[in-house]
Amino acid sequence: MRLVRTSAAGLTAADVAAQTGQHLSTTRAHLDLLVEAGLLVKARASGGLPGRPAWRYRAVADDPAPAPYRALAAALLEHLPANESGVRDTAVRVGRDWGRQLAANVRDTANPVEAVTTVLETLGFSPRAHAPEGGTVDVHLRTCPFLDLVSQNPDAMCGLHAGVVRGVLEQRGAQGAGTVLEPFGAPDACVVHLPLPSLSDEDPA
């Protein structure tokens, strides 16, 4: 727990094994028990798809999301069993509908990036938009108030959040299909890659 908590970007089981001298299988078993206890969450940099990078573990955030959003997310999990095929696609579809509804409450003059960050701020993600090389826009999510729910079903929750962003973009007339949510994609943050050109050479935040 101490090792994971001191690593803002999270650690893999191999990282922990190397630092503790324990066997990898033993380390992984202990980490997964901490996930089951709700103390850690695990996710892949790819969003949990098979054949992707190793699981990374991170400590659960102290501040939960607003109660209505948590209730909606928890209700979704009840209908999306973990590790079942198609779970992520279903969660993305639900998220898209939710995102369109949330975006409707954002001021009309907000551009798509501003609409995305406004909705994510409302949900408690502490977002910050960046314009990396390549002319696109990334949004760093510096907190995840749903981490305890992510630990129950990472594919569903990460899919739900990616879907929310897609729905916001679509409500603003922008292309949302290429949106990718990358858990642990940057130090101190998960990263949402938006299929949008940068609005300027400056940080759009």
Coordinates of C-alpha atoms in Angstrom, one line a residue:
M1 CA 0.0 0.0 0.0
R2 CA 2.8 2.4 0.9
L3 CA 4.6 1.8 -2.4
V4 CA 1.4 2.3 -4.5
R5 CA 0.4 5.4 -2.6
T6 CA 3.7 7.1 -3.2
S7 CA 3.6 6.5 -7.0
A8 CA 1.3 9.0 -8.6
A9 CA 1.3 7.1 -11.9
G10 CA 0.6 3.8 -10.3
L11 CA 2.7 0.6 -10.2
T12 CA 2.5 -2.8 -12.0
A13 CA 2.8 -6.0 -10.1
A14 CA 6.3 -6.4 -11.6
D15 CA 7.3 -2.9 -10.2
V16 CA 6.1 -3.9 -6.7
A17 CA 7.9 -7.3 -6.9
A18 CA 11.1 -5.7 -7.9
Q19 CA 10.9 -3.2 -5.0
T20 CA 9.9 -5.8 -2.4
G21 CA 11.9 -8.8 -3.5
Q22 CA 8.7 -10.9 -3.5
H23 CA 7.8 -13.4 -6.3
L24 CA 5.6 -11.8 -9.0
S25 CA 2.7 -14.3 -8.4
T26 CA 2.7 -13.5 -4.7
T27 CA 2.8 -9.8 -5.3
R28 CA 0.0 -9.9 -7.8
A29 CA -2.1 -12.0 -5.4
H30 CA -1.6 -9.4 -2.6
L31 CA -2.4 -6.5 -4.9
D32 CA -5.6 -8.1 -6.1
L33 CA -6.7 -8.7 -2.5
L34 CA -6.2 -5.0 -1.9
V35 CA -8.3 -4.3 -5.0
E36 CA -11.1 -6.6 -3.7
A37 CA -10.9 -4.7 -0.4
G38 CA -11.6 -1.4 -2.2
L39 CA -8.2 0.1 -1.2
L40 CA -6.6 -0.1 -4.7
V41 CA -7.9 0.1 -8.3
K42 CA -6.3 -1.5 -11.3
A43 CA -6.6 -0.6 -14.9
R44 CA -4.6 -1.0 -18.2
A45 CA -3.2 1.9 -20.1
S46 CA -5.3 0.7 -23.0
G47 CA -8.5 0.8 -21.0
G48 CA -8.6 -2.9 -20.1
L49 CA -8.7 -4.4 -23.6
P50 CA -7.1 -7.9 -23.9
G51 CA -3.5 -8.2 -25.3
R52 CA -2.5 -4.8 -23.9
P53 CA 0.0 -3.6 -21.3
A54 CA 0.1 -5.0 -17.8
W55 CA -2.3 -3.9 -15.1
R56 CA -1.3 -0.9 -13.1
Y57 CA -2.5 -0.4 -9.5
R58 CA -3.3 3.0 -7.9
A59 CA -4.7 4.0 -4.5
V60 CA -8.4 4.9 -4.3
A61 CA -9.1 8.7 -4.1
D62 CA -10.4 10.1 -0.9
D63 CA -13.0 12.4 -2.5
P64 CA -16.0 10.6 -4.0
A65 CA -18.0 11.9 -6.9
P66 CA -21.3 13.7 -6.3
A67 CA -24.0 11.3 -5.0
P68 CA -26.3 11.4 -8.1
Y69 CA -23.5 10.4 -10.4
R70 CA -22.2 7.7 -8.1
A71 CA -25.7 6.3 -7.8
L72 CA -26.1 6.2 -11.6
A73 CA -22.7 4.6 -12.1
A74 CA -23.4 2.0 -9.3
A75 CA -26.7 1.1 -10.9
L76 CA -24.9 0.6 -14.2
L77 CA -22.5 -1.9 -12.7
E78 CA -25.4 -4.0 -11.4
H79 CA -26.4 -4.7 -15.0
L80 CA -22.9 -5.1 -16.4
P81 CA -21.1 -8.1 -14.9
A82 CA -17.3 -7.9 -14.8
N83 CA -15.2 -9.7 -17.4
E84 CA -18.2 -10.3 -19.7
S85 CA -17.7 -9.8 -23.4
G86 CA -19.4 -6.7 -24.7
V87 CA -19.4 -4.9 -21.3
R88 CA -17.2 -2.0 -22.5
D89 CA -19.2 -1.4 -25.6
T90 CA -22.4 -1.3 -23.7
A91 CA -20.9 1.1 -21.1
V92 CA -19.7 3.4 -23.9
R93 CA -23.2 3.5 -25.4
V94 CA -24.7 4.4 -22.0
G95 CA -22.0 7.0 -21.4
R96 CA -22.7 8.7 -24.8
D97 CA -26.4 9.2 -23.9
W98 CA -25.4 10.5 -20.5
G99 CA -22.8 12.8 -22.0
R100 CA -25.3 14.3 -24.4
Q101 CA -27.6 15.1 -21.5
L102 CA -24.8 16.7 -19.4
A103 CA -23.6 18.7 -22.4
A104 CA -27.0 20.2 -22.9
N105 CA -26.5 22.1 -19.6
V106 CA -23.2 23.7 -20.7
R107 CA -23.4 27.2 -22.1
D108 CA -24.1 27.4 -25.9
T109 CA -21.0 29.4 -26.6
A110 CA -18.6 26.8 -25.2
N111 CA -16.5 25.1 -27.9
P112 CA -16.2 21.2 -27.8
V113 CA -13.1 21.2 -25.7
E114 CA -14.6 23.6 -23.2
A115 CA -17.8 21.6 -23.1
V116 CA -15.8 18.4 -22.3
T117 CA -13.8 20.0 -19.5
T118 CA -16.8 21.6 -18.0
V119 CA -18.7 18.3 -17.9
L120 CA -15.7 16.5 -16.5
E121 CA -15.2 19.2 -13.8
T122 CA -18.8 18.8 -12.8
L123 CA -18.2 15.0 -12.4
G124 CA -15.2 15.7 -10.2
F125 CA -12.3 14.7 -12.5
S126 CA -10.3 18.0 -12.1
P127 CA -9.6 18.0 -15.9
R128 CA -6.9 20.1 -17.7
A129 CA -6.7 20.3 -21.4
H130 CA -3.3 20.1 -23.2
A131 CA -2.2 20.4 -26.8
P132 CA 0.5 17.9 -27.3
E133 CA 2.6 17.6 -30.5
G134 CA 0.5 16.5 -33.4
G135 CA -2.1 19.2 -33.3
T136 CA -4.7 17.2 -31.3
V137 CA -6.1 17.8 -27.8
D138 CA -5.6 15.7 -24.6
V139 CA -7.5 16.2 -21.4
H140 CA -5.7 15.0 -18.2
L141 CA -8.0 13.8 -15.5
R142 CA -6.1 14.6 -12.3
T143 CA -8.5 12.9 -10.0
C144 CA -11.0 10.0 -10.4
P145 CA -13.8 10.2 -7.9
F146 CA -15.1 6.9 -9.1
L147 CA -12.0 4.8 -8.4
D148 CA -13.7 2.5 -5.9
L149 CA -16.3 1.7 -8.6
V150 CA -13.5 1.3 -11.2
S151 CA -12.0 -1.4 -9.0
Q152 CA -15.3 -3.4 -9.3
N153 CA -15.4 -3.3 -13.1
P154 CA -12.7 -1.3 -14.8
D155 CA -13.9 -2.1 -18.4
A156 CA -17.4 -0.8 -17.6
M157 CA -16.4 2.3 -15.7
C158 CA -13.6 3.4 -18.1
G159 CA -15.9 2.7 -21.0
L160 CA -18.7 4.8 -19.3
H161 CA -16.4 7.8 -18.9
A162 CA -15.0 7.5 -22.5
G163 CA -18.6 7.4 -23.6
V164 CA -19.5 10.5 -21.7
V165 CA -16.8 12.4 -23.5
R166 CA -18.0 11.1 -26.9
G167 CA -21.5 12.1 -26.0
V168 CA -20.4 15.7 -25.1
L169 CA -18.5 16.0 -28.4
E170 CA -21.4 14.7 -30.4
Q171 CA -23.8 17.1 -28.7
R172 CA -21.5 19.9 -29.8
G173 CA -21.4 18.7 -33.4
A174 CA -17.9 17.3 -33.1
Q175 CA -16.6 13.8 -33.9
G176 CA -16.5 11.7 -30.8
A177 CA -15.9 8.2 -32.2
G178 CA -12.1 8.5 -32.0
T179 CA -12.1 9.3 -28.3
V180 CA -9.7 7.2 -26.2
L181 CA -9.5 7.1 -22.4
E182 CA -6.0 6.0 -21.3
P183 CA -5.9 5.1 -17.6
F184 CA -2.5 6.0 -16.0
G185 CA -1.6 7.7 -19.3
A186 CA 0.5 10.4 -17.6
P187 CA 2.0 11.0 -14.2
D188 CA -0.7 12.0 -11.8
A189 CA -3.5 11.6 -14.4
C190 CA -5.5 9.5 -16.7
V191 CA -5.6 10.9 -20.2
V192 CA -8.5 11.4 -22.6
H193 CA -7.3 11.7 -26.2
L194 CA -9.8 13.8 -28.2
P195 CA -10.2 13.4 -31.9
L196 CA -10.1 17.2 -32.3
P197 CA -7.5 19.6 -33.8
S198 CA -5.9 22.0 -31.3
L199 CA -7.8 25.3 -31.1
S200 CA -4.5 27.2 -30.9
D201 CA -0.8 26.7 -30.2
E202 CA -1.5 27.5 -26.6
D203 CA -2.9 25.2 -23.9
P204 CA -6.7 25.3 -24.5
A205 CA -7.3 25.2 -20.8

